[in-house]
Amino acid sequence: MVLRKGATAAAAAGVVAVGFIGLVTFGTYAASGTPQSQGNAAGLSPGTVPAAYQGPIEQWGRLCPDLSPPLLAAQLYQESGFDPRARSGVGAEGLAQFIPGTWAAYGTDGNNDGRKDPWEPLDAIASAATFDCALATLVGKVPGDRQSNMLAAYNAGPGAVTKYQGVPPYRETQGYVRNILATSRSFAAPVAPGAPVEVSAQSAGAIYFAQGKLGTPYLWGGDGLDSQNGRFDCSGLTRAAFESVGIILPRVANDQWYAGPHPSRDQLRPGDLVFWATDLTDPRSIHHVGIYVGGGYMINAPHTGAVIRYDKIDTKEYIGATRVTSDAAQALPNRNADGGVIAPSRPGDPAPTPSSPATPSAPAAQVAQAVPAARPTAVAGGGPARSGQTPAKN
């Protein structure tokens, strides 16, 4: 990951070096504002989904009371990483990873072109939302949190949710529910414009780690290993910095973007991750990340031939920031050896690994068949999503 056209800050080192650890620590814990619970906010935070999908997710995410745009966005991200070309080894297709049998029963014409195409992102978004809402109706009388029960039915089937009167005791299903609910907070807009974002208690420790690496030469793919002479690339540095305080981030920058809520430029606090993208309307184009330290500067591993250093953040490719939380970081999907997102597995599947996509133990159509033919009158239904692949980007 290369910081493109990032301004060097040779002079800045002298400005921020003296007493900087104390300044950062104070700034982290004395930040103004009260903690904010992102919760199930109604809208999407800007820049969290590709621009072409923002409107459709906002629209279809309000199809029923138990769904929301952030929840739908988190589900699609977990399934495919927003890659409309994703295809799994067992035949799941498109942005929402539909098994063909499920699509045949519940595919939806989301873009009103007269066709129902799982490779068409707007059709996939509409179908995923409609299937969620159909399942929410089926398990609507089950006690407990309605969103959790809806997501559990998507993963394990409505029969399992009804049998266990709530989220069933399956590791895969419990993880599916927990991860999507946690990740949805990374997609949620503030409940009020300018509302403060909760301050991270681990920020000072992450900055302290990164400061200890100042002057270390950059290495593409570097994770700081002894075999790499302790060198890092940009996301390797941020990952190691937060690992030093007990938070495990994904390896690539455009996945780290979803590791928490997104403070605005004037809400930045030391320890926030800051990001750059080639297309400011598409988070899939994120190519660089650093750790904000205050005063408009960050610590980062910029590019080959440079060393870990302070740089200004205000450049034209700056897309935004993330305030890392442990639950959001833990909930993010893994990727396989080809860079594809490993979608959540179903009960009975072998545990997915970063080099082996999950394989469903039964066709997704079996879950779809549990949904009655009477579907919401607005649109037809959708089906559960399974593993897919997206190209590696960082």
XYZ file of C-alpha atoms in Angstrom:
394
model
C 0.000 0.000 0.000
C 1.518 3.246 -1.121
C 0.774 6.745 0.061
C 0.187 8.467 -3.280
C 1.345 12.069 -3.475
C 1.373 12.342 0.311
C 3.225 15.432 1.503
C 6.334 14.626 3.515
C 6.648 16.205 6.905
C 10.331 16.573 7.567
C 9.734 19.785 9.437
C 6.854 18.249 11.320
C 9.073 15.750 13.082
C 10.730 18.566 14.978
C 7.382 20.131 15.814
C 5.726 17.028 17.203
C 8.642 15.042 18.584
C 9.164 17.086 21.763
C 6.745 15.923 24.415
C 4.612 14.200 21.825
C 3.795 11.071 23.788
C 2.396 13.124 26.639
C 0.448 15.343 24.250
C -1.088 12.389 22.445
C -2.024 10.634 25.673
C -3.727 13.733 27.001
C -5.517 14.377 23.709
C -6.792 10.811 23.557
C -8.400 10.744 26.983
C -9.431 14.407 27.265
C -11.236 14.567 23.918
C -14.393 16.615 24.130
C -17.837 15.073 23.780
C -19.690 12.224 25.368
C -19.633 8.627 24.142
C -22.173 7.858 21.454
C -23.917 4.571 20.837
C -24.141 4.084 17.081
C -26.780 1.403 17.467
C -29.114 0.731 14.602
C -28.894 4.188 12.972
C -31.330 4.718 10.123
C -28.861 5.826 7.456
C -25.451 4.965 6.057
C -22.320 6.848 6.968
C -20.866 8.527 3.835
C -18.187 6.548 2.026
C -18.914 3.204 3.658
C -20.425 1.570 0.560
C -19.678 2.118 -3.137
C -21.620 5.146 -4.388
C -23.603 3.070 -6.891
C -24.990 0.966 -4.038
C -25.697 3.748 -1.526
C -29.169 4.680 -2.762
C -30.411 1.108 -3.261
C -29.152 0.005 0.170
C -30.777 3.067 1.765
C -34.039 2.224 -0.046
C -34.191 -1.552 0.414
C -32.735 -1.384 3.916
C -36.007 0.217 5.004
C -38.229 -2.465 3.487
C -39.400 -3.647 6.921
C -39.009 -2.485 10.524
C -36.539 -5.237 11.391
C -34.040 -4.202 8.708
C -31.958 -1.039 8.330
C -29.523 0.252 5.706
C -26.473 -0.302 7.965
C -27.601 -3.846 8.773
C -28.149 -4.691 5.103
C -24.790 -3.140 4.168
C -23.003 -5.155 6.860
C -24.630 -8.359 5.627
C -23.596 -7.739 2.014
C -20.069 -6.866 3.105
C -19.765 -10.052 5.145
C -20.963 -12.094 2.171
C -18.921 -10.680 -0.729
C -16.978 -7.583 0.277
C -19.256 -5.688 -2.183
C -17.825 -7.581 -5.146
C -20.615 -8.111 -7.732
C -18.443 -10.662 -9.575
C -17.980 -12.918 -6.558
C -18.485 -16.633 -7.228
C -17.953 -19.400 -4.718
C -16.713 -22.906 -5.341
C -20.205 -24.263 -4.673
C -21.929 -21.963 -7.144
C -23.039 -19.004 -5.016
C -23.206 -15.924 -7.206
C -22.942 -12.176 -7.094
C -22.939 -9.399 -4.535
C -25.260 -11.238 -2.148
C -23.946 -14.747 -2.969
C -27.160 -16.513 -3.937
C -27.278 -20.226 -4.647
C -29.015 -20.642 -8.068
C -31.879 -22.670 -6.595
C -32.613 -19.943 -4.066
C -32.405 -17.263 -6.732
C -34.875 -19.119 -8.928
C -37.432 -18.995 -6.126
C -36.785 -15.559 -4.670
C -34.770 -13.461 -7.142
C -35.994 -9.857 -7.405
C -35.854 -7.318 -10.229
C -34.320 -4.507 -8.212
C -33.437 -2.237 -11.151
C -36.777 -2.685 -12.981
C -35.243 -3.847 -16.264
C -37.568 -6.855 -16.566
C -34.882 -9.374 -15.565
C -33.834 -11.034 -12.301
C -30.066 -11.376 -12.456
C -27.954 -12.446 -9.437
C -24.936 -10.742 -11.041
C -26.777 -7.413 -11.171
C -25.978 -5.654 -7.863
C -29.313 -3.835 -7.602
C -31.207 -7.093 -8.060
C -29.009 -8.770 -5.429
C -29.510 -5.931 -2.925
C -33.287 -6.020 -3.377
C -33.434 -9.803 -3.050
C -31.316 -9.944 0.098
C -33.500 -7.306 1.757
C -36.732 -9.009 0.765
C -35.612 -12.394 2.004
C -34.531 -10.843 5.315
C -37.962 -9.288 5.747
C -39.776 -12.512 4.824
C -37.768 -14.362 7.447
C -38.450 -11.620 9.995
C -42.164 -12.243 9.500
C -41.752 -16.002 9.863
C -39.916 -15.723 13.190
C -41.724 -12.605 14.339
C -43.401 -14.340 17.307
C -40.170 -15.863 18.610
C -39.045 -14.110 21.817
C -35.843 -12.112 21.932
C -34.245 -9.498 19.715
C -36.053 -9.403 16.366
C -33.011 -8.458 14.307
C -30.950 -11.236 15.850
C -33.688 -13.762 15.141
C -34.009 -12.550 11.540
C -30.278 -12.904 10.920
C -30.220 -16.295 12.629
C -33.022 -17.476 10.355
C -31.040 -16.303 7.324
C -28.085 -18.414 8.428
C -29.670 -21.474 10.038
C -33.232 -21.388 8.696
C -36.453 -20.207 10.364
C -37.178 -23.706 11.651
C -34.085 -23.685 13.849
C -34.956 -20.271 15.291
C -38.478 -21.429 16.069
C -37.270 -24.715 17.571
C -34.836 -23.011 19.945
C -37.061 -19.958 20.498
C -34.266 -17.606 19.558
C -30.777 -17.712 18.078
C -29.936 -21.436 17.962
C -26.896 -22.799 19.812
C -24.806 -23.160 16.655
C -21.367 -21.595 16.635
C -21.710 -20.537 13.011
C -25.094 -18.892 13.530
C -24.162 -17.142 16.751
C -21.044 -15.789 15.055
C -23.055 -14.696 12.021
C -25.480 -12.701 14.144
C -22.809 -11.213 16.373
C -20.548 -10.194 13.487
C -23.220 -8.528 11.372
C -24.655 -6.597 14.302
C -21.174 -5.424 15.297
C -20.126 -4.530 11.754
C -23.371 -2.636 11.121
C -22.174 0.063 13.510
C -19.275 0.729 11.144
C -21.788 1.546 8.394
C -24.153 3.656 10.489
C -24.357 7.430 10.172
C -24.423 9.400 13.451
C -27.877 9.642 14.949
C -27.491 13.445 14.776
C -25.194 15.543 12.549
C -21.953 16.300 14.346
C -22.689 13.901 17.203
C -19.466 12.856 18.967
C -17.993 9.396 18.442
C -16.880 7.436 21.480
C -13.169 7.782 22.252
C -11.012 4.647 22.037
C -9.233 3.672 25.245
C -6.525 1.773 23.318
C -5.469 4.676 21.094
C -2.521 5.916 23.129
C -0.953 2.439 23.239
C -1.271 1.999 19.474
C 0.404 5.373 18.891
C 3.171 4.520 21.359
C 3.922 1.348 19.382
C 3.990 3.207 16.055
C 6.255 5.916 17.446
C 8.743 3.239 18.388
C 8.987 2.288 14.695
C 9.786 5.789 13.369
C 12.710 5.633 10.945
C 12.153 1.958 10.060
C 12.427 1.348 6.271
C 9.210 0.503 4.403
C 8.675 -3.011 3.042
C 5.772 -3.997 0.776
C 3.927 -6.798 2.597
C 5.939 -6.154 5.738
C 4.520 -7.339 9.071
C 7.518 -6.468 11.229
C 8.781 -10.056 11.313
C 12.391 -10.846 12.200
C 12.770 -12.339 8.728
C 11.727 -8.923 7.346
C 14.161 -7.053 9.580
C 11.255 -5.569 11.489
C 9.937 -3.635 8.472
C 6.308 -2.822 7.669
C 4.018 -1.598 4.941
C 1.174 0.763 5.840
C -1.484 -1.714 6.943
C 1.123 -4.000 8.475
C 2.131 -1.143 10.770
C -1.418 -0.268 11.802
C -2.249 -3.914 12.360
C 0.805 -4.427 14.575
C 0.129 -1.201 16.487
C -3.373 -2.280 17.461
C -2.326 -5.855 18.077
C 0.031 -4.434 20.716
C -3.062 -3.281 22.644
C -5.046 -6.469 22.118
C -7.062 -5.613 18.990
C -6.569 -7.775 15.900
C -7.230 -5.885 12.665
C -7.561 -7.399 9.191
C -4.424 -7.316 7.071
C -5.494 -4.990 4.241
C -6.345 -1.301 4.464
C -9.780 -1.408 2.871
C -10.887 -3.997 5.441
C -9.438 -1.966 8.332
C -11.764 0.831 7.161
C -14.667 -1.128 8.692
C -13.073 -1.659 12.110
C -15.277 0.943 13.819
C -17.361 4.094 13.342
C -16.216 6.975 11.142
C -15.524 10.330 12.796
C -15.637 13.440 10.623
C -12.506 15.474 9.921
C -13.229 17.858 12.804
C -13.884 14.937 15.168
C -10.502 13.254 14.633
C -8.672 12.164 17.759
C -5.181 10.669 18.210
C -5.274 6.954 17.445
C -7.914 7.115 14.702
C -7.019 5.276 11.516
C -6.931 7.604 8.499
C -7.361 6.379 4.909
C -6.685 7.312 1.268
C -8.473 6.078 -1.859
C -8.195 6.552 -5.606
C -11.992 6.971 -5.813
C -13.513 8.889 -2.918
C -16.948 7.420 -3.707
C -15.778 3.790 -3.434
C -14.136 2.387 -0.283
C -12.960 -0.621 -2.319
C -10.324 1.704 -3.817
C -8.696 2.455 -0.444
C -4.944 1.990 -0.849
C -3.289 3.536 2.213
C -3.764 3.855 5.975
C -1.990 5.638 8.824
C -2.520 6.418 12.514
C -3.615 9.953 13.321
C -1.539 11.682 15.998
C -3.115 15.146 16.136
C -2.496 18.532 14.569
C -3.255 17.275 11.055
C -0.463 14.660 11.104
C -0.235 10.882 11.158
C 2.397 8.189 11.583
C 2.572 5.944 8.521
C 4.715 3.648 6.412
C 4.444 5.606 3.121
C 6.056 3.722 0.226
C 9.093 1.838 -1.004
C 12.250 3.857 -0.435
C 10.791 5.772 2.520
C 10.822 5.174 6.249
C 8.041 5.185 8.818
C 7.484 8.873 9.528
C 5.042 11.703 10.258
C 3.020 12.973 7.290
C 0.186 15.435 6.798
C -3.236 13.902 6.279
C -4.871 16.675 4.267
C -4.272 15.537 0.699
C -6.747 15.114 -2.140
C -7.106 11.332 -1.788
C -8.064 11.441 1.900
C -11.362 9.517 2.183
C -11.930 9.508 5.929
C -11.153 7.916 9.263
C -12.122 5.015 11.503
C -12.178 4.914 15.291
C -11.219 1.319 15.993
C -13.347 -0.771 18.324
C -12.507 -4.286 19.432
C -15.937 -5.754 18.634
C -16.016 -4.337 15.083
C -12.447 -5.456 14.390
C -13.209 -8.968 15.622
C -16.328 -9.168 13.451
C -14.680 -8.429 10.097
C -14.516 -11.261 7.542
C -11.357 -13.099 6.592
C -10.043 -13.473 3.056
C -8.835 -16.547 1.215
C -5.506 -16.933 -0.581
C -6.926 -15.210 -3.683
C -8.057 -12.179 -1.691
C -11.729 -13.152 -1.727
C -13.938 -12.603 1.299
C -14.763 -15.853 3.064
C -18.490 -15.614 3.633
C -20.078 -16.923 6.833
C -20.603 -20.669 7.041
C -23.833 -22.463 7.878
C -24.336 -24.908 10.753
C -22.511 -28.118 9.934
C -20.049 -26.488 7.535
C -16.328 -27.004 8.092
C -14.786 -24.001 9.784
C -13.593 -21.532 7.126
C -9.917 -20.628 6.941
C -8.150 -17.759 5.135
C -7.031 -20.180 2.410
C -10.215 -22.254 2.055
C -13.680 -20.817 1.398
C -16.531 -22.278 3.371
C -18.606 -24.942 1.648
C -22.280 -25.199 2.585
C -23.360 -28.571 3.898
C -26.773 -28.237 2.229
C -28.142 -26.224 -0.679
C -29.279 -22.752 0.298
C -32.532 -23.491 -1.501
C -33.514 -25.700 1.442
C -33.710 -22.589 3.597
C -35.577 -20.716 0.890
C -38.175 -23.468 0.681
C -39.114 -22.779 4.284
C -40.419 -19.355 3.259
C -44.078 -19.441 2.233
C -45.107 -18.491 -1.278
C -46.930 -15.411 0.018
C -44.136 -12.841 -0.095
C -44.186 -9.087 0.596
C -46.334 -7.445 -2.052
C -43.695 -4.857 -2.934
C -41.233 -7.329 -4.407
C -40.385 -11.004 -4.664
C -38.116 -12.670 -2.119
C -34.418 -13.406 -1.879
C -32.224 -16.166 -0.562
C -29.368 -16.729 1.843
C -25.876 -15.880 0.744
C -22.752 -17.962 0.850
C -19.037 -17.670 0.281
C -17.528 -15.571 -2.494
C -14.257 -14.141 -3.683
C -13.083 -10.619 -4.346
C -9.785 -9.547 -5.852
C -7.021 -8.626 -3.441
C -6.436 -4.897 -3.466
C -3.802 -4.097 -0.851
